[in-house]
Short mmCIF file of C-alpha atoms in Angstrom, two decimals:
data_model
loop_
_atom_site.label_atom_id
_atom_site.label_comp_id
_atom_site.label_asym_id
_atom_site.label_seq_id
_atom_site.Cartn_x
_atom_site.Cartn_y
_atom_site.Cartn_z
CA GLY A 11 -2.78 12.69 -12.23
CA ALA A 12 -3.49 10.98 -8.88
CA VAL A 13 -0.58 12.37 -6.90
CA VAL A 14 -0.48 12.02 -3.13
CA SER A 15 2.04 13.91 -1.05
CA GLN A 16 3.12 13.44 2.54
CA HIS A 17 4.86 15.86 4.82
CA PRO A 18 7.30 15.59 6.42
CA SER A 19 9.21 12.85 4.63
CA ARG A 20 11.37 12.24 7.66
CA VAL A 21 11.11 13.29 11.28
CA ILE A 22 13.24 12.64 14.32
CA CYS A 23 11.80 13.55 17.69
CA LYS A 24 12.36 13.01 21.38
CA SER A 25 10.31 10.54 23.37
CA GLY A 26 7.15 12.11 24.74
CA THR A 27 6.61 14.64 21.97
CA SER A 28 3.77 14.61 19.45
CA VAL A 29 4.31 14.44 15.72
CA LYS A 30 1.85 15.42 13.00
CA ILE A 31 2.02 13.89 9.52
CA GLU A 32 0.03 15.40 6.64
CA CYS A 33 -1.33 13.52 3.66
CA ARG A 34 -2.62 15.48 0.69
CA SER A 35 -4.20 14.46 -2.59
CA LEU A 36 -2.80 17.07 -4.97
CA ASP A 37 -4.91 16.72 -8.09
CA PHE A 38 -8.03 14.84 -7.08
CA GLN A 39 -10.60 14.66 -4.33
CA ALA A 40 -10.25 11.78 -1.91
CA THR A 41 -13.37 10.66 -0.12
CA THR A 42 -11.41 8.04 1.79
CA MET A 43 -7.84 8.03 3.02
CA PHE A 44 -6.00 5.17 4.64
CA TRP A 45 -3.10 5.19 7.04
CA TYR A 46 -0.61 2.34 7.07
CA ARG A 47 2.43 1.44 9.07
CA GLN A 48 5.26 -0.57 7.60
CA PHE A 49 8.14 -2.24 9.41
CA PRO A 50 11.39 -3.07 7.58
CA LYS A 51 10.94 -5.85 5.03
CA LYS A 52 7.31 -6.27 6.07
CA SER A 53 4.06 -5.55 4.32
CA LEU A 54 1.70 -2.68 4.94
CA MET A 55 -0.33 -2.81 8.12
CA LEU A 56 -3.58 -0.88 7.90
CA MET A 57 -3.99 1.37 10.93
CA ALA A 58 -7.16 3.26 10.13
CA THR A 59 -9.57 4.34 7.45
CA SER A 60 -10.73 7.93 7.42
CA ASN A 61 -13.63 9.44 5.55
CA GLU A 62 -13.93 13.16 5.04
CA GLY A 63 -16.00 14.79 7.74
CA SER A 64 -16.41 11.74 9.94
CA LYS A 65 -14.48 9.86 12.59
CA ALA A 66 -11.79 7.45 11.52
CA THR A 67 -12.30 3.71 11.77
CA TYR A 68 -9.37 2.09 13.53
CA GLU A 69 -8.15 -1.45 13.04
CA GLN A 70 -8.07 -3.82 15.97
CA GLY A 71 -5.10 -3.20 18.21
CA VAL A 72 -4.50 0.40 17.06
CA GLU A 73 -4.95 2.92 19.88
CA LYS A 74 -7.14 5.74 18.65
CA ASP A 75 -6.01 8.04 21.45
CA LYS A 76 -2.41 7.44 20.47
CA PHE A 77 -2.85 7.85 16.73
CA LEU A 78 -5.20 10.78 16.14
CA ILE A 79 -6.58 11.05 12.62
CA ASN A 80 -8.34 14.07 11.19
CA HIS A 81 -9.80 14.20 7.68
CA ALA A 82 -10.96 17.78 7.50
CA SER A 83 -11.28 18.14 3.74
CA LEU A 84 -11.42 16.09 0.56
CA THR A 85 -7.72 16.66 -0.01
CA LEU A 86 -6.15 16.53 3.45
CA SER A 87 -5.86 13.97 6.22
CA THR A 88 -3.52 14.21 9.19
CA LEU A 89 -2.11 11.58 11.52
CA THR A 90 -0.82 12.77 14.90
CA VAL A 91 1.30 10.39 16.92
CA THR A 92 0.81 11.58 20.47
CA SER A 93 3.43 11.15 23.20
CA ALA A 94 5.65 9.23 20.82
CA HIS A 95 7.89 6.46 22.13
CA PRO A 96 10.76 4.59 20.47
CA GLU A 97 8.47 1.67 19.62
CA ASP A 98 6.43 4.08 17.46
CA SER A 99 9.42 4.47 15.16
CA SER A 100 8.31 3.21 11.78
CA PHE A 101 7.50 4.11 8.19
CA TYR A 102 4.01 5.64 7.98
CA ILE A 103 2.29 5.70 4.59
CA CYS A 104 -1.03 7.18 3.60
CA SER A 105 -3.13 6.38 0.58
CA ALA A 106 -6.10 8.10 -0.98
CA ASN A 107 -9.10 6.66 -2.72
CA ARG A 108 -10.09 8.80 -5.69
CA GLN A 109 -13.74 9.78 -5.48
CA GLY A 110 -15.91 7.24 -7.29
CA LEU A 111 -13.06 4.86 -8.06
CA ASN A 112 -11.71 1.80 -6.28
CA GLU A 113 -8.03 2.65 -6.68
CA GLN A 114 -5.67 3.61 -3.89
CA PHE A 115 -2.81 5.98 -4.58
CA PHE A 116 -0.02 6.06 -2.07
CA GLY A 117 2.02 8.88 -0.66
CA PRO A 118 5.82 8.61 -0.50
CA GLY A 119 5.77 7.78 3.21
CA THR A 120 7.10 9.41 6.38
CA ARG A 121 9.93 7.87 8.33
CA LEU A 122 9.49 8.54 12.04
CA THR A 123 12.36 7.99 14.44
CA VAL A 124 11.69 8.50 18.14
CA LEU A 125 14.81 8.82 20.28
CA GLN B 10 -5.31 -18.38 7.44
CA LYS B 11 -4.21 -15.05 6.03
CA GLU B 12 -6.50 -13.35 3.54
CA VAL B 13 -3.64 -13.01 1.03
CA GLU B 14 -0.54 -15.17 0.76
CA GLN B 15 2.56 -14.09 -1.13
CA ASP B 16 5.99 -15.68 -1.23
CA PRO B 17 8.35 -13.06 0.24
CA GLY B 18 11.33 -14.27 -1.76
CA PRO B 19 13.90 -12.87 -2.15
CA LEU B 20 13.94 -13.54 -5.86
CA SER B 21 17.08 -12.91 -7.87
CA VAL B 22 17.15 -13.13 -11.69
CA PRO B 23 19.55 -12.13 -14.48
CA GLU B 24 18.71 -9.16 -16.66
CA GLY B 25 16.40 -10.10 -19.51
CA ALA B 26 14.73 -12.96 -17.66
CA ILE B 27 10.98 -13.41 -17.38
CA VAL B 28 9.83 -12.94 -13.80
CA SER B 29 6.70 -14.56 -12.38
CA LEU B 30 5.24 -13.24 -9.13
CA ASN B 31 2.20 -14.85 -7.53
CA CYS B 32 -0.39 -14.46 -4.80
CA THR B 33 -3.15 -16.69 -3.54
CA TYR B 34 -6.16 -15.63 -1.55
CA SER B 35 -8.98 -17.18 0.40
CA ASN B 36 -11.87 -14.71 0.12
CA SER B 37 -13.98 -15.40 -2.96
CA ALA B 38 -15.61 -11.97 -2.58
CA PHE B 39 -12.48 -10.21 -3.86
CA GLN B 40 -13.17 -8.67 -7.25
CA TYR B 41 -10.41 -6.10 -7.73
CA PHE B 42 -6.78 -7.12 -7.95
CA MET B 43 -3.78 -4.82 -7.94
CA TRP B 44 -0.02 -5.03 -8.15
CA TYR B 45 2.12 -2.37 -6.55
CA ARG B 46 5.86 -1.78 -6.87
CA GLN B 47 7.71 -0.36 -3.89
CA TYR B 48 11.26 0.88 -4.00
CA SER B 49 13.22 1.00 -0.77
CA ARG B 50 12.05 3.78 1.55
CA LYS B 51 9.34 4.90 -0.88
CA GLY B 52 5.57 4.55 -1.02
CA PRO B 53 4.00 1.83 -3.18
CA GLU B 54 3.32 2.72 -6.80
CA LEU B 55 0.32 1.22 -8.61
CA LEU B 56 1.49 -0.97 -11.51
CA MET B 57 -1.53 -2.95 -12.61
CA TYR B 58 -5.22 -2.89 -11.78
CA THR B 59 -7.60 -5.61 -12.90
CA TYR B 60 -11.20 -6.46 -12.30
CA SER B 61 -12.38 -10.08 -12.04
CA SER B 62 -10.71 -12.88 -14.03
CA GLY B 63 -8.59 -12.49 -17.12
CA ASN B 64 -5.37 -10.98 -18.38
CA LYS B 65 -4.18 -7.42 -18.66
CA GLU B 66 -1.04 -6.30 -20.41
CA ASP B 67 0.85 -3.03 -20.08
CA GLY B 68 4.22 -2.89 -21.78
CA ARG B 69 6.49 -5.49 -20.23
CA PHE B 70 3.99 -6.28 -17.49
CA THR B 71 1.13 -8.78 -17.66
CA ALA B 72 -1.32 -9.39 -14.84
CA GLN B 73 -3.38 -12.57 -14.71
CA VAL B 74 -6.31 -13.34 -12.45
CA ASP B 75 -7.81 -16.80 -12.03
CA LYS B 76 -10.73 -16.41 -9.66
CA SER B 77 -11.64 -20.10 -9.84
CA SER B 78 -8.24 -20.97 -8.35
CA LYS B 79 -8.02 -17.80 -6.24
CA TYR B 80 -4.64 -17.13 -7.80
CA ILE B 81 -3.15 -14.01 -9.35
CA SER B 82 0.15 -13.49 -11.15
CA LEU B 83 2.33 -10.69 -12.42
CA PHE B 84 4.75 -11.43 -15.25
CA ILE B 85 7.62 -9.12 -16.10
CA ARG B 86 9.21 -9.68 -19.49
CA ASP B 87 12.76 -8.62 -20.37
CA SER B 88 13.45 -7.71 -16.76
CA GLN B 89 15.71 -4.74 -16.11
CA PRO B 90 17.85 -3.76 -13.11
CA SER B 91 15.42 -0.88 -12.57
CA ASP B 92 12.71 -3.48 -11.88
CA SER B 93 14.53 -4.38 -8.66
CA ALA B 94 12.00 -3.59 -5.95
CA THR B 95 9.42 -5.19 -3.71
CA TYR B 96 6.19 -6.16 -5.45
CA LEU B 97 3.00 -6.22 -3.43
CA CYS B 98 -0.25 -7.77 -4.52
CA ALA B 99 -3.47 -6.28 -3.20
CA MET B 100 -7.12 -7.05 -3.54
CA SER B 101 -10.48 -5.73 -2.45
CA ARG B 102 -14.13 -6.63 -2.52
CA GLY B 103 -14.97 -3.53 -4.47
CA ASN B 104 -16.83 -0.31 -3.80
CA THR B 105 -15.01 2.92 -3.27
CA GLY B 106 -13.47 3.13 0.17
CA ASN B 107 -13.22 -0.61 0.63
CA GLN B 108 -10.25 -1.94 2.54
CA PHE B 109 -7.39 -3.33 0.47
CA TYR B 110 -5.79 -6.58 1.58
CA PHE B 111 -2.07 -6.76 0.86
CA GLY B 112 0.34 -9.61 0.43
CA THR B 113 3.62 -9.47 2.33
CA GLY B 114 5.50 -8.46 -0.83
CA THR B 115 8.14 -10.24 -2.91
CA SER B 116 11.61 -8.74 -3.03
CA LEU B 117 13.02 -8.89 -6.56
CA THR B 118 16.59 -8.22 -7.63
CA VAL B 119 17.50 -8.12 -11.33
CA ILE B 120 21.21 -8.63 -11.79
CA PRO B 121 22.87 -6.78 -14.71
#
């Protein structure tokens, strides 16, 4: 149990386009989902915390108008990178907190390349 | 000072060796301590999860937490080439939905 999926696994897009990444908890309900960004050989950088049915809480320095997060249900959260630029190229990983437990289960990540 | 400090390595050991990975932290409010394994270009996978001080063993893996020293360790016995990955420590204050604080990760290579 506790499987988290992400789609797409890899995306290449042109500068100026928007990209949507989906994060789903497949076999459990996730009250809280987290979005991270990871640069090569670096640790996870928390971008935002999203709770089902409410607005996401963004970390300092993360533009909420640039990185739109929607957590519409207990099994789905989406991250939309709006007007993507080459500096947004990174590995984006989501995690889900199983309802009632303090464990985070990670998705496989999405590699975004902006040309 | 960072919340969590972890030696990034890289660490290279021969197959069969005992590996010791460590993290220190500064926030005494942390109560939950985790170790994640991350293979290249993959999401982190939860390896060990412990609450408060003490030891926890799972197969070849042993996690130790010393809250008085603010120090946690992960030991890997009889290391295998398949253990080659980056190991991330993480900790939180508790309560569902609490932020996790991650170490920078230690890159481990087990040489056959």
